[in-house]
Coordinates of C-alpha atoms in Angstrom, one line a residue:
M33 CA -22.2 6.0 14.4
S34 CA -22.5 9.6 13.4
L35 CA -19.6 11.9 14.3
D36 CA -20.8 15.5 15.0
F37 CA -18.4 16.5 17.7
V38 CA -14.8 15.9 18.8
Q39 CA -13.1 16.4 22.2
T40 CA -9.9 18.0 23.4
I41 CA -7.7 15.3 24.9
P42 CA -3.9 15.5 25.5
S43 CA -1.9 15.0 22.4
D44 CA 0.1 12.2 23.9
Q45 CA -3.0 10.2 24.6
I46 CA -4.2 10.8 21.1
S47 CA -0.9 9.6 19.7
S48 CA -1.1 6.5 21.9
L49 CA -4.7 5.8 20.8
L50 CA -3.7 6.3 17.2
R51 CA -1.0 3.7 17.4
K52 CA -3.2 1.2 19.1
V53 CA -6.1 1.6 16.7
S54 CA -4.0 1.7 13.7
Y55 CA -2.3 -1.6 14.5
G56 CA -5.7 -3.2 15.2
L57 CA -6.9 -2.0 11.8
V58 CA -3.9 -3.4 10.0
T59 CA -4.7 -6.9 11.4
T60 CA -8.1 -6.7 9.6
C61 CA -6.7 -4.9 6.5
V62 CA -8.8 -1.8 7.3
L63 CA -7.6 1.8 7.5
G64 CA -10.0 4.8 7.6
A65 CA -10.3 6.9 4.5
A66 CA -9.8 10.2 6.3
V67 CA -6.5 9.0 7.6
Y68 CA -5.0 9.5 4.2
I69 CA -6.3 12.8 3.1
G70 CA -4.2 15.7 4.5
Y71 CA -0.7 15.3 5.8
R72 CA 1.3 17.4 8.1
V73 CA 4.4 15.6 7.1
A74 CA 6.6 18.6 7.3
A75 CA 7.0 18.3 11.0
P76 CA 10.5 19.1 12.2
D77 CA 12.8 16.2 12.6
K78 CA 14.0 15.4 16.1
Y79 CA 17.6 16.2 15.3
S80 CA 18.8 19.0 13.1
I81 CA 21.9 18.7 11.0
K82 CA 24.3 21.0 12.9
Q83 CA 26.5 19.4 15.5
H84 CA 30.1 19.8 14.7
R85 CA 29.8 20.7 11.0
H86 CA 30.4 24.0 9.2
P87 CA 27.2 25.8 8.4
E88 CA 27.9 25.9 4.7
L89 CA 28.1 22.1 4.7
N90 CA 24.7 21.9 6.3
D91 CA 23.2 24.3 3.7
Q92 CA 24.6 22.2 0.9
I93 CA 23.1 19.0 2.4
E94 CA 19.7 20.7 2.8
K95 CA 19.8 21.8 -0.8
V96 CA 20.1 18.2 -1.8
V97 CA 17.4 17.0 0.5
A98 CA 15.1 19.9 -0.5
S99 CA 14.7 18.4 -3.9
L100 CA 12.6 15.7 -2.3
K101 CA 10.2 18.1 -0.7
I102 CA 6.8 18.6 -2.4
T103 CA 4.9 21.7 -1.6
D104 CA 1.2 21.9 -0.8
E105 CA 0.6 23.6 -4.2
Q106 CA 2.4 20.9 -6.0
L107 CA 0.4 18.2 -4.3
Q108 CA -2.9 20.0 -5.3
H109 CA -1.6 20.1 -8.9
I110 CA -0.7 16.4 -8.7
M111 CA -4.3 15.6 -7.5
R112 CA -5.9 17.6 -10.3
T113 CA -3.6 15.9 -12.8
L114 CA -4.4 12.4 -11.5
E115 CA -8.1 13.1 -11.8
E116 CA -7.6 14.1 -15.4
E117 CA -5.6 11.0 -16.1
M118 CA -8.3 8.8 -14.5
S119 CA -10.9 10.3 -16.8
A120 CA -8.7 9.6 -19.8
G121 CA -8.3 6.0 -18.7
L122 CA -12.1 5.5 -18.4
S123 CA -12.9 7.0 -21.8
P124 CA -12.8 4.7 -24.8
A125 CA -11.5 7.6 -26.9
T126 CA -8.4 8.2 -24.8
H127 CA -7.9 4.9 -22.9
K128 CA -5.2 3.6 -25.2
Q129 CA -3.0 6.7 -24.7
A130 CA -3.8 7.1 -21.0
S131 CA -1.0 6.4 -18.5
V132 CA -3.5 5.4 -15.7
K133 CA -5.3 2.6 -17.4
M134 CA -8.3 2.2 -15.1
F135 CA -9.1 -1.4 -16.0
P136 CA -12.5 -2.7 -15.1
S137 CA -12.0 -5.8 -12.9
Y138 CA -15.4 -7.3 -13.6
V139 CA -15.9 -7.7 -9.9
R140 CA -19.2 -6.1 -9.0
H141 CA -20.5 -8.0 -6.0
I142 CA -18.9 -8.3 -2.5
S143 CA -19.1 -11.6 -0.6
K144 CA -21.4 -12.0 2.4
G145 CA -19.4 -14.9 3.8
T146 CA -22.0 -17.5 2.8
E147 CA -19.9 -19.5 0.3
V148 CA -18.9 -23.1 1.1
G149 CA -16.5 -25.4 -0.5
Q150 CA -12.8 -26.2 -0.9
V151 CA -10.7 -24.1 -3.2
L152 CA -7.1 -23.3 -4.0
A153 CA -5.4 -20.0 -4.4
L154 CA -2.2 -18.9 -6.0
D155 CA -0.9 -15.5 -5.1
L156 CA 1.9 -14.2 -7.4
G157 CA 3.1 -10.7 -6.6
G158 CA 6.8 -10.6 -6.4
T159 CA 9.9 -12.7 -5.8
N160 CA 7.9 -14.9 -3.5
F161 CA 4.5 -16.4 -4.1
R162 CA 2.0 -18.3 -2.0
I163 CA -0.2 -21.3 -2.6
L164 CA -3.2 -21.8 -0.3
L165 CA -5.9 -24.3 0.4
I166 CA -9.0 -22.5 1.6
K167 CA -11.9 -24.3 3.1
L168 CA -15.0 -22.1 3.0
R169 CA -17.3 -23.1 5.9
G170 CA -20.0 -20.5 5.5
N171 CA -21.0 -18.0 8.2
S172 CA -17.8 -16.1 7.4
K173 CA -15.6 -19.0 8.6
I174 CA -12.5 -20.1 6.9
D175 CA -9.8 -22.8 7.4
L176 CA -6.6 -22.0 5.6
T177 CA -3.4 -23.8 4.9
S178 CA -0.6 -22.2 2.9
K179 CA 3.0 -22.4 1.8
I180 CA 5.4 -19.8 0.4
F181 CA 7.6 -20.6 -2.6
V182 CA 10.4 -18.6 -4.3
V183 CA 10.6 -17.4 -7.9
P184 CA 14.3 -17.7 -8.8
Q185 CA 15.9 -14.7 -10.6
S186 CA 16.6 -16.9 -13.6
V187 CA 12.8 -17.6 -13.9
M188 CA 11.8 -14.0 -13.3
I189 CA 13.7 -12.9 -16.5
G190 CA 13.5 -16.1 -18.5
D191 CA 10.9 -17.5 -20.8
G192 CA 7.3 -17.1 -19.8
R193 CA 6.5 -20.8 -20.2
H194 CA 9.2 -21.6 -17.6
L195 CA 7.6 -19.2 -15.1
F196 CA 4.2 -20.9 -15.4
R197 CA 5.7 -24.3 -15.3
H198 CA 7.5 -23.4 -12.1
L199 CA 4.3 -22.2 -10.6
V200 CA 2.5 -25.4 -11.5
E201 CA 5.4 -27.6 -10.2
C202 CA 5.1 -25.9 -6.8
L203 CA 1.3 -26.2 -7.0
S204 CA 1.6 -29.9 -7.6
D205 CA 4.0 -30.3 -4.7
F206 CA 1.6 -28.4 -2.4
M207 CA -1.4 -30.6 -3.5
K208 CA 0.7 -33.7 -3.0
R209 CA 1.5 -32.6 0.6
E210 CA -2.2 -31.9 1.2
T211 CA -3.2 -35.3 -0.4
L212 CA -5.3 -33.5 -3.1
L213 CA -3.8 -35.1 -6.1
H214 CA -5.8 -37.9 -7.9
S215 CA -8.7 -37.4 -5.6
G216 CA -11.2 -37.4 -8.4
I217 CA -12.2 -33.8 -7.6
T218 CA -11.3 -30.9 -9.8
Y219 CA -10.4 -28.0 -7.5
P220 CA -11.3 -24.4 -8.6
L221 CA -8.3 -22.1 -8.3
G222 CA -8.3 -18.4 -7.7
F223 CA -5.3 -16.6 -9.2
T224 CA -4.1 -13.4 -7.6
F225 CA -1.8 -11.9 -10.2
S226 CA -0.3 -8.6 -9.1
F227 CA 0.8 -7.1 -12.4
P228 CA -0.9 -4.7 -14.8
C229 CA -3.5 -6.6 -16.8
K230 CA -6.4 -5.8 -19.1
Q231 CA -9.2 -7.9 -17.6
E232 CA -11.5 -9.3 -20.3
S233 CA -13.7 -11.4 -17.9
L234 CA -13.5 -12.7 -14.4
S235 CA -11.3 -15.6 -15.7
S236 CA -9.4 -13.9 -18.5
A237 CA -6.8 -11.1 -18.4
R238 CA -4.0 -10.0 -20.7
L239 CA -0.7 -8.8 -19.2
T240 CA 0.0 -5.2 -20.4
S241 CA 3.5 -4.9 -18.9
W242 CA 5.8 -6.6 -16.4
T243 CA 6.8 -4.8 -13.1
K244 CA 8.7 -5.6 -9.9
G245 CA 11.8 -7.0 -11.6
F246 CA 9.9 -9.5 -13.9
S247 CA 10.6 -9.5 -17.6
C248 CA 9.6 -13.0 -18.8
A249 CA 9.4 -13.3 -22.5
G250 CA 6.2 -14.2 -24.3
V251 CA 3.7 -13.1 -21.7
V252 CA 2.9 -9.5 -22.4
N253 CA -0.4 -9.2 -24.3
E254 CA -1.1 -12.9 -23.6
D255 CA -3.9 -14.2 -21.4
V256 CA -2.2 -15.2 -18.1
V257 CA -5.1 -17.4 -17.0
K258 CA -4.8 -19.4 -20.2
L259 CA -1.0 -19.7 -19.8
L260 CA -1.4 -21.0 -16.2
Q261 CA -4.2 -23.4 -17.2
D262 CA -2.1 -24.7 -20.1
A263 CA 0.8 -25.4 -17.7
I264 CA -1.7 -27.1 -15.3
D265 CA -3.1 -29.3 -18.1
E266 CA 0.5 -30.1 -19.3
K267 CA 1.2 -31.3 -15.8
G268 CA -2.0 -33.3 -15.6
I269 CA -3.2 -32.1 -12.2
N270 CA -6.9 -31.8 -11.3
V271 CA -7.2 -28.0 -11.1
K272 CA -9.3 -25.4 -13.0
C273 CA -8.3 -21.8 -12.9
A274 CA -11.7 -20.2 -12.4
A275 CA -10.9 -16.5 -11.5
L276 CA -8.2 -14.0 -11.7
V277 CA -8.1 -11.0 -9.2
N278 CA -5.6 -8.3 -8.9
D279 CA -4.0 -8.1 -5.4
T280 CA -5.4 -4.6 -4.9
V281 CA -8.9 -5.7 -5.8
G282 CA -8.5 -8.7 -3.5
T283 CA -7.5 -6.4 -0.6
L284 CA -10.6 -4.3 -1.1
M285 CA -12.8 -7.4 -1.2
A286 CA -11.1 -9.0 1.8
C287 CA -11.5 -5.8 3.8
A288 CA -15.2 -5.4 2.7
Y289 CA -15.8 -8.8 4.2
K290 CA -15.3 -7.2 7.6
D291 CA -16.5 -3.7 6.8
P292 CA -19.2 -3.1 4.1
S293 CA -18.2 0.6 3.8
T294 CA -14.9 -0.4 2.2
A295 CA -14.7 1.2 -1.2
I296 CA -11.0 1.6 -1.9
G297 CA -8.1 -0.9 -1.9
L298 CA -4.5 0.1 -1.6
I299 CA -1.2 -1.8 -1.9
L300 CA 2.0 -0.3 -0.5
G301 CA 4.6 -2.9 -0.8
T302 CA 7.2 -4.0 -3.5
G303 CA 4.9 -2.1 -5.8
T304 CA 2.0 0.2 -5.3
N305 CA -1.5 0.3 -6.8
A306 CA -5.1 1.3 -5.9
C307 CA -8.6 0.3 -6.8
Y308 CA -12.0 1.7 -6.0
I309 CA -15.7 1.1 -6.6
E310 CA -16.9 3.1 -9.6
S311 CA -20.4 3.7 -11.0
L312 CA -20.9 2.0 -14.4
D313 CA -22.3 5.2 -16.0
R314 CA -18.8 6.7 -15.5
V315 CA -16.9 3.8 -17.1
G316 CA -16.9 4.4 -20.8
T317 CA -14.8 1.3 -21.4
W318 CA -17.3 -1.0 -19.8
D319 CA -18.4 -3.7 -22.2
G320 CA -20.5 -5.8 -19.8
D321 CA -24.2 -5.7 -18.8
Y322 CA -25.9 -2.9 -16.9
N323 CA -27.8 -5.1 -14.4
E324 CA -27.6 -4.4 -10.7
P325 CA -25.4 -3.6 -9.0
K326 CA -24.5 -0.8 -11.4
Q327 CA -20.9 -0.6 -10.2
V328 CA -17.6 -2.3 -10.8
I329 CA -14.2 -2.3 -9.0
I330 CA -11.7 -0.3 -11.1
N331 CA -8.1 -1.5 -11.0
M332 CA -6.3 1.8 -11.6
E333 CA -2.7 0.6 -12.1
W334 CA -1.7 4.0 -10.8
G335 CA 1.9 3.0 -10.6
A336 CA 2.2 4.2 -14.2
F337 CA 0.9 7.7 -13.3
G338 CA 3.4 10.1 -14.8
D339 CA 4.6 7.9 -17.6
N340 CA 3.5 10.6 -20.0
G341 CA 5.7 13.2 -18.3
C342 CA 3.1 14.9 -16.1
L343 CA 5.1 14.3 -13.0
H344 CA 8.4 15.4 -14.4
H345 CA 8.4 18.7 -12.4
I346 CA 8.7 16.8 -9.1
R347 CA 11.2 14.2 -10.1
T348 CA 14.8 14.5 -8.8
K349 CA 18.0 13.5 -10.5
Y350 CA 17.9 10.5 -8.2
D351 CA 14.5 9.4 -9.5
E352 CA 15.8 9.8 -13.1
E353 CA 18.8 7.6 -12.3
V354 CA 16.6 5.0 -10.7
D355 CA 14.4 5.0 -13.7
L356 CA 17.2 4.8 -16.3
S357 CA 18.9 1.9 -14.4
S358 CA 15.6 -0.1 -14.1
I359 CA 14.5 -2.9 -16.3
N360 CA 11.6 -0.7 -17.5
P361 CA 12.8 2.8 -18.1
G362 CA 10.0 5.3 -18.6
N363 CA 7.4 3.1 -17.0
Q364 CA 5.9 3.0 -13.5
T365 CA 6.9 6.6 -12.7
F366 CA 4.6 7.0 -9.7
E367 CA 5.6 3.6 -8.3
K368 CA 9.3 4.4 -8.5
M369 CA 8.8 7.4 -6.2
I370 CA 6.7 5.4 -3.6
S371 CA 7.2 1.7 -3.5
G372 CA 9.4 -0.5 -1.5
M373 CA 11.3 -1.8 -4.5
Y374 CA 12.8 1.6 -5.2
M375 CA 12.9 3.6 -1.9
G376 CA 16.2 2.1 -0.7
E377 CA 17.8 2.7 -4.0
I378 CA 16.9 6.4 -3.9
V379 CA 18.4 6.7 -0.5
R380 CA 21.6 4.9 -1.7
L381 CA 22.0 7.4 -4.6
I382 CA 21.6 10.4 -2.3
I383 CA 24.2 9.0 0.2
L384 CA 26.6 8.2 -2.6
D385 CA 26.2 11.7 -4.0
L386 CA 26.9 13.4 -0.6
L387 CA 29.9 11.1 -0.2
Q388 CA 31.3 12.1 -3.5
Q389 CA 30.8 15.8 -2.7
E390 CA 32.6 15.2 0.6
L391 CA 29.4 16.3 2.5
L392 CA 29.1 12.9 4.3
F393 CA 31.6 10.6 6.0
L394 CA 34.0 13.5 5.9
G395 CA 37.6 12.7 5.1
H396 CA 36.7 9.1 4.1
R397 CA 35.8 9.5 0.4
D398 CA 38.8 7.5 -0.7
T399 CA 38.3 5.0 2.1
Y400 CA 34.7 4.3 1.0
G401 CA 35.4 4.9 -2.7
D402 CA 36.0 1.2 -3.3
Y403 CA 33.5 -0.1 -5.8
K404 CA 33.4 -3.4 -3.9
T405 CA 31.6 -1.5 -1.1
P406 CA 27.8 -2.4 -1.2
L407 CA 27.2 1.4 -1.3
Y408 CA 28.4 1.4 -4.8
N409 CA 26.3 -1.6 -5.9
R410 CA 22.9 -1.0 -7.4
G411 CA 20.3 -2.2 -4.9
G412 CA 23.0 -2.3 -2.2
F413 CA 20.8 -0.2 0.2
Y414 CA 17.7 -2.2 0.8
T415 CA 14.4 -0.6 1.6
K416 CA 14.3 -2.6 4.8
F417 CA 17.4 -0.5 5.8
V418 CA 15.3 2.6 5.5
S419 CA 12.8 1.1 7.9
I420 CA 15.5 0.0 10.3
V421 CA 17.2 3.5 10.3
E422 CA 13.8 5.1 11.0
T423 CA 13.3 3.0 14.1
D424 CA 16.1 4.8 15.9
E425 CA 15.1 7.1 18.7
G426 CA 17.5 9.0 20.9
I427 CA 21.2 9.8 20.2
K428 CA 22.8 6.4 20.1
F429 CA 21.7 5.5 16.6
S430 CA 22.5 1.8 17.1
N431 CA 20.3 0.6 14.3
T432 CA 21.6 3.3 11.9
R433 CA 25.2 2.3 12.7
R434 CA 24.4 -1.4 12.1
V435 CA 22.9 -0.5 8.7
L436 CA 25.9 1.6 7.7
E437 CA 28.3 -1.2 8.7
D438 CA 26.3 -3.6 6.5
I439 CA 27.0 -1.3 3.5
G440 CA 30.7 -1.1 4.3
I441 CA 30.7 2.2 6.3
R442 CA 32.8 1.7 9.5
N443 CA 32.7 3.8 12.6
P444 CA 30.3 6.5 11.3
T445 CA 30.2 9.7 13.3
F446 CA 27.1 11.1 15.1
D447 CA 26.7 13.6 12.3
D448 CA 26.8 10.9 9.7
C449 CA 24.0 9.0 11.5
V450 CA 21.9 12.1 11.8
I451 CA 22.3 12.9 8.1
V452 CA 21.5 9.3 6.9
Q453 CA 18.4 9.2 9.1
H454 CA 17.4 12.6 7.8
I455 CA 17.7 11.4 4.2
C456 CA 15.6 8.2 5.0
R457 CA 12.9 10.3 6.6
Q458 CA 12.6 12.7 3.7
V459 CA 12.4 9.9 1.1
S460 CA 9.7 8.2 3.2
K461 CA 7.7 11.4 3.8
R462 CA 7.6 12.1 0.1
A463 CA 6.3 8.7 -0.6
A464 CA 3.6 9.0 2.0
R465 CA 2.5 12.4 0.7
L466 CA 2.2 11.2 -2.8
A467 CA 0.3 8.1 -1.8
G468 CA -2.0 10.2 0.3
A469 CA -2.7 12.7 -2.5
G470 CA -3.7 9.9 -4.7
L471 CA -6.2 8.5 -2.1
A472 CA -7.6 12.0 -1.6
V473 CA -8.6 12.1 -5.3
L474 CA -10.4 8.8 -5.0
I475 CA -12.4 9.8 -2.0
N476 CA -13.3 13.1 -3.5
R477 CA -14.5 11.3 -6.7
M478 CA -16.8 8.9 -4.9
E479 CA -18.6 11.5 -2.8
K480 CA -19.7 8.9 -0.2
P481 CA -20.4 9.8 3.4
N482 CA -18.7 6.8 4.8
I483 CA -15.6 5.2 3.3
T484 CA -13.1 2.7 4.6
I485 CA -9.8 1.9 2.8
G486 CA -8.4 -1.7 2.7
V487 CA -4.6 -1.3 2.8
D488 CA -1.8 -3.8 2.8
G489 CA 1.7 -4.4 1.7
S490 CA 5.1 -4.8 3.3
L491 CA 6.0 -1.1 3.1
Y492 CA 2.8 -0.2 5.0
R493 CA 3.2 -3.0 7.4
Y494 CA 6.8 -2.8 8.4
H495 CA 7.9 0.8 7.9
P496 CA 7.8 2.4 11.4
R497 CA 6.7 5.8 10.2
F498 CA 4.8 5.4 7.0
K499 CA 1.4 5.1 8.6
R500 CA 2.2 8.0 10.9
N501 CA 3.2 10.2 8.0
M502 CA -0.1 9.3 6.2
E503 CA -2.1 10.1 9.4
R504 CA -1.0 13.7 9.7
F505 CA -3.4 16.4 8.6
Y506 CA -2.5 19.8 7.4
A507 CA -3.4 22.2 10.2
D508 CA -4.9 24.6 7.7
G509 CA -6.9 21.9 6.0
S510 CA -5.4 22.8 2.6
I511 CA -5.5 19.2 1.4
C512 CA -8.4 17.8 3.4
L513 CA -10.8 20.6 2.4
D514 CA -12.7 18.7 -0.3
I515 CA -13.1 15.7 2.0
L516 CA -13.8 17.1 5.4
Q517 CA -16.1 19.9 4.5
R518 CA -18.8 17.4 3.8
N519 CA -20.4 17.4 7.2
W520 CA -16.8 16.9 8.6
S521 CA -15.3 13.6 8.9
P522 CA -18.2 11.1 8.7
T523 CA -17.4 7.9 10.5
Y524 CA -14.7 6.2 8.5
D525 CA -13.2 4.3 11.5
V526 CA -11.8 4.9 14.9
C527 CA -8.4 5.8 13.6
A528 CA -9.9 8.5 11.4
I529 CA -11.9 9.9 14.2
L530 CA -8.9 10.3 16.4
T531 CA -6.8 11.8 13.6
S532 CA -9.6 14.3 13.1
I533 CA -9.5 15.1 16.8
R534 CA -5.8 15.9 16.4
S535 CA -6.6 18.0 13.3
L536 CA -9.1 20.1 15.3
L537 CA -6.8 20.6 18.2
N538 CA -4.3 22.1 15.7
D539 CA -7.0 24.6 14.5
P540 CA -10.1 24.9 16.7
N541 CA -11.5 27.6 14.4
P542 CA -15.3 28.0 13.8
N543 CA -14.5 29.0 10.2
S544 CA -12.2 26.0 9.6
P545 CA -13.5 23.7 6.9
A546 CA -12.3 20.8 9.1
N547 CA -15.3 21.0 11.4
N548 CA -17.7 23.9 11.6
E549 CA -20.1 22.6 14.2
A550 CA -17.5 21.0 16.5
A551 CA -15.2 24.0 16.3
K552 CA -18.1 26.3 17.2
L553 CA -19.0 24.2 20.2
F554 CA -15.3 24.1 21.2
L555 CA -15.3 27.8 21.6
E556 CA -18.8 28.2 23.1
N557 CA -19.1 25.3 25.6
R558 CA -15.8 23.6 26.2
R559 CA -17.2 21.2 28.9
L560 CA -20.0 19.9 26.6
Y561 CA -17.6 19.6 23.8
E562 CA -15.2 17.4 25.9
S563 CA -18.1 15.4 27.2
K564 CA -19.5 14.5 23.8
V565 CA -16.2 13.4 22.3
R566 CA -15.1 11.5 25.4
K567 CA -18.2 9.4 25.1
L568 CA -17.5 9.0 21.3
V569 CA -14.0 7.9 21.9
E570 CA -14.9 5.5 24.7
E571 CA -17.5 3.9 22.4
S572 CA -15.1 3.7 19.5
I573 CA -12.0 2.2 20.9
M574 CA -11.4 -1.5 20.2
A575 CA -9.0 -1.5 23.1
D576 CA -8.9 -4.8 24.9
Q577 CA -7.6 -7.2 22.3
I578 CA -5.5 -4.6 20.5
T579 CA -3.8 -3.5 23.7
N580 CA -2.6 -7.0 24.5
D581 CA -1.1 -7.3 21.0
L582 CA 0.5 -3.8 21.2
K583 CA 2.5 -4.9 24.3
L584 CA 4.5 -7.2 22.0
I585 CA 5.6 -4.5 19.6
D586 CA 6.0 -1.2 21.4
D587 CA 9.8 -1.4 22.0
N588 CA 11.2 -4.1 19.8
D589 CA 11.3 -4.0 16.0
D590 CA 12.0 -7.7 15.6
E591 CA 9.1 -8.6 17.9
K592 CA 7.0 -6.1 15.9
K593 CA 7.6 -8.0 12.7
K594 CA 6.8 -11.3 14.3
S595 CA 3.6 -10.0 15.8
I596 CA 2.5 -8.5 12.5
D597 CA 3.3 -11.7 10.7
K598 CA 1.1 -13.5 13.2
S599 CA -1.7 -11.0 12.9
S600 CA -1.4 -11.2 9.1
S601 CA -1.9 -14.9 9.1
S602 CA -4.9 -14.5 11.4
S603 CA -6.3 -11.8 9.1
T604 CA -5.9 -14.0 6.1
S605 CA -7.6 -16.9 7.8
N606 CA -10.7 -14.7 8.4
N607 CA -11.1 -13.2 4.9
N608 CA -13.4 -14.7 2.4
D609 CA -14.7 -12.6 -0.5
N610 CA -16.6 -13.2 -3.6
N611 CA -17.6 -10.9 -6.4
N612 CA -20.8 -12.9 -7.4
N613 CA -22.2 -14.6 -4.4
N614 CA -25.8 -14.2 -5.7
N615 CA -25.2 -16.3 -8.8
N616 CA -25.4 -20.0 -8.0
N617 CA -24.6 -20.9 -11.6
N618 CA -21.1 -19.5 -11.3
N619 CA -20.3 -21.2 -8.0
Q620 CA -16.7 -22.2 -8.9
E621 CA -15.9 -18.7 -10.1
A622 CA -17.4 -17.3 -6.8
Q623 CA -15.4 -19.7 -4.7
A624 CA -12.2 -19.0 -6.6
T625 CA -12.7 -15.3 -6.4
A626 CA -13.1 -15.6 -2.6
A627 CA -9.9 -17.6 -2.5
S628 CA -8.1 -14.9 -4.5
A629 CA -9.3 -12.2 -2.1
S630 CA -8.2 -14.2 0.9
S631 CA -4.8 -14.9 -0.7
S632 CA -4.2 -11.2 -1.4
S633 CA -4.4 -10.0 2.1
N634 CA -0.6 -10.2 2.6
P635 CA 1.2 -9.3 -0.6

């Protein structure tokens, strides 16, 4: 579908359509590339900080919050810097020193859904991990059984051998439940390992550093596939680890199974990372063959962007404190400003700072100064609290009050609730802007007319405003210039189309880089303009099945989570990807890679 024109439709209808389409795309792990390019995230908050407070107190609070705001010029500088860091990571001369490592994944082919067989998958990406039995039926059909297991804190920070033995014990229990043990069949296993690795082949990867709270000894610089296989052999179960895929790569592959134009994978969860399809002639570190297809998925490991100090100018004192108190100071700088593992802690530090300055919870500094209060405990303000606070609409602030009570704040005032929500929103907006700027760099680099982004992760799924913040375009096109000026918004997906409509409504200017042709028609023949895009929108909306699902989530946050969990399971059961479906000699690797892609669709 070619998009040459857009229509003027009421903004409330656009907003409704965006919500519907965006939810539908999440269930298939697809979000349009253009959604993430420019962001009008500086929209005014619904409630200003005034009420019963002295003006000078409001000014002091705004000075604190202002440190979180990133200007358009700063974003553009960040984008240029990221591009430079990517080039350094891809060059053999500078790769070792580069903060953004740009690891080749050795995944070059995308599945067509023709694989058949029975495979296992193990998805390790955080404090929970999943084991799955995936039956590949061919014709893009999959039957899936899975179970979630926990990684105890003692295992996360203990000896590496204990971690892999724990994984294999759980794998053995799962296989016993599914009557797979002692069957006489050796099952191929796809390993989704969501930590920075230098991949050496499809079935070999060395851990470069731990993230997400893990610090197991004896694993860094070791081949994690070998460590897992050694534990499997020690246990004596009939499994062969045939492929390792990073969760971000798996998300791209799972999404491409549904939409061949997918070229970027994004994770926004406990951690954050991105991958994209790169031409081999631009990968100086490539050590494989140059046969067709002359491309490879690059695992960026962009969470480490800024570890060399290039993002120091946008870091706040709260970011620095989060970093210093983490288990990996000086590492994962970009991730610590974006991901779910750290967002709640940033909010906690700001709240605590305002309390100590007597700018928040006025008159109660001594009351809440008890170090037994969760507010004083590191990690005491969960990122899920940020999501809950941001679901509040109106003036009752029932969710915000509940969260504050959970951290030991009793009977907060209306002003207190307004300020806490304001802090949460600013921290979230900054994260969305930074993630969006990174995606803009990737899309510019690939110069493809049609791009879809596969996106997943708990932050993206459950935060009520994160998607919305990433869907906002700058009205002046200052960030989306490099993307949209290329024939203006080629068909990425329906959500991107509708977002572009919103962008044009903000600036229907024939000289706007957002859309020269459509803007000109907007001024010259409004009726034809509206007719063309009305038809476009009607043809594009995937309304029926999505609308039914949306009824479950419009008004109730708990129901929303249940609905998303259900759709996530459905999405997982329909994803089957493989990086080498044309090579019959590597069938086990192909099946295991498909399993890894399926397992990564809900990190």
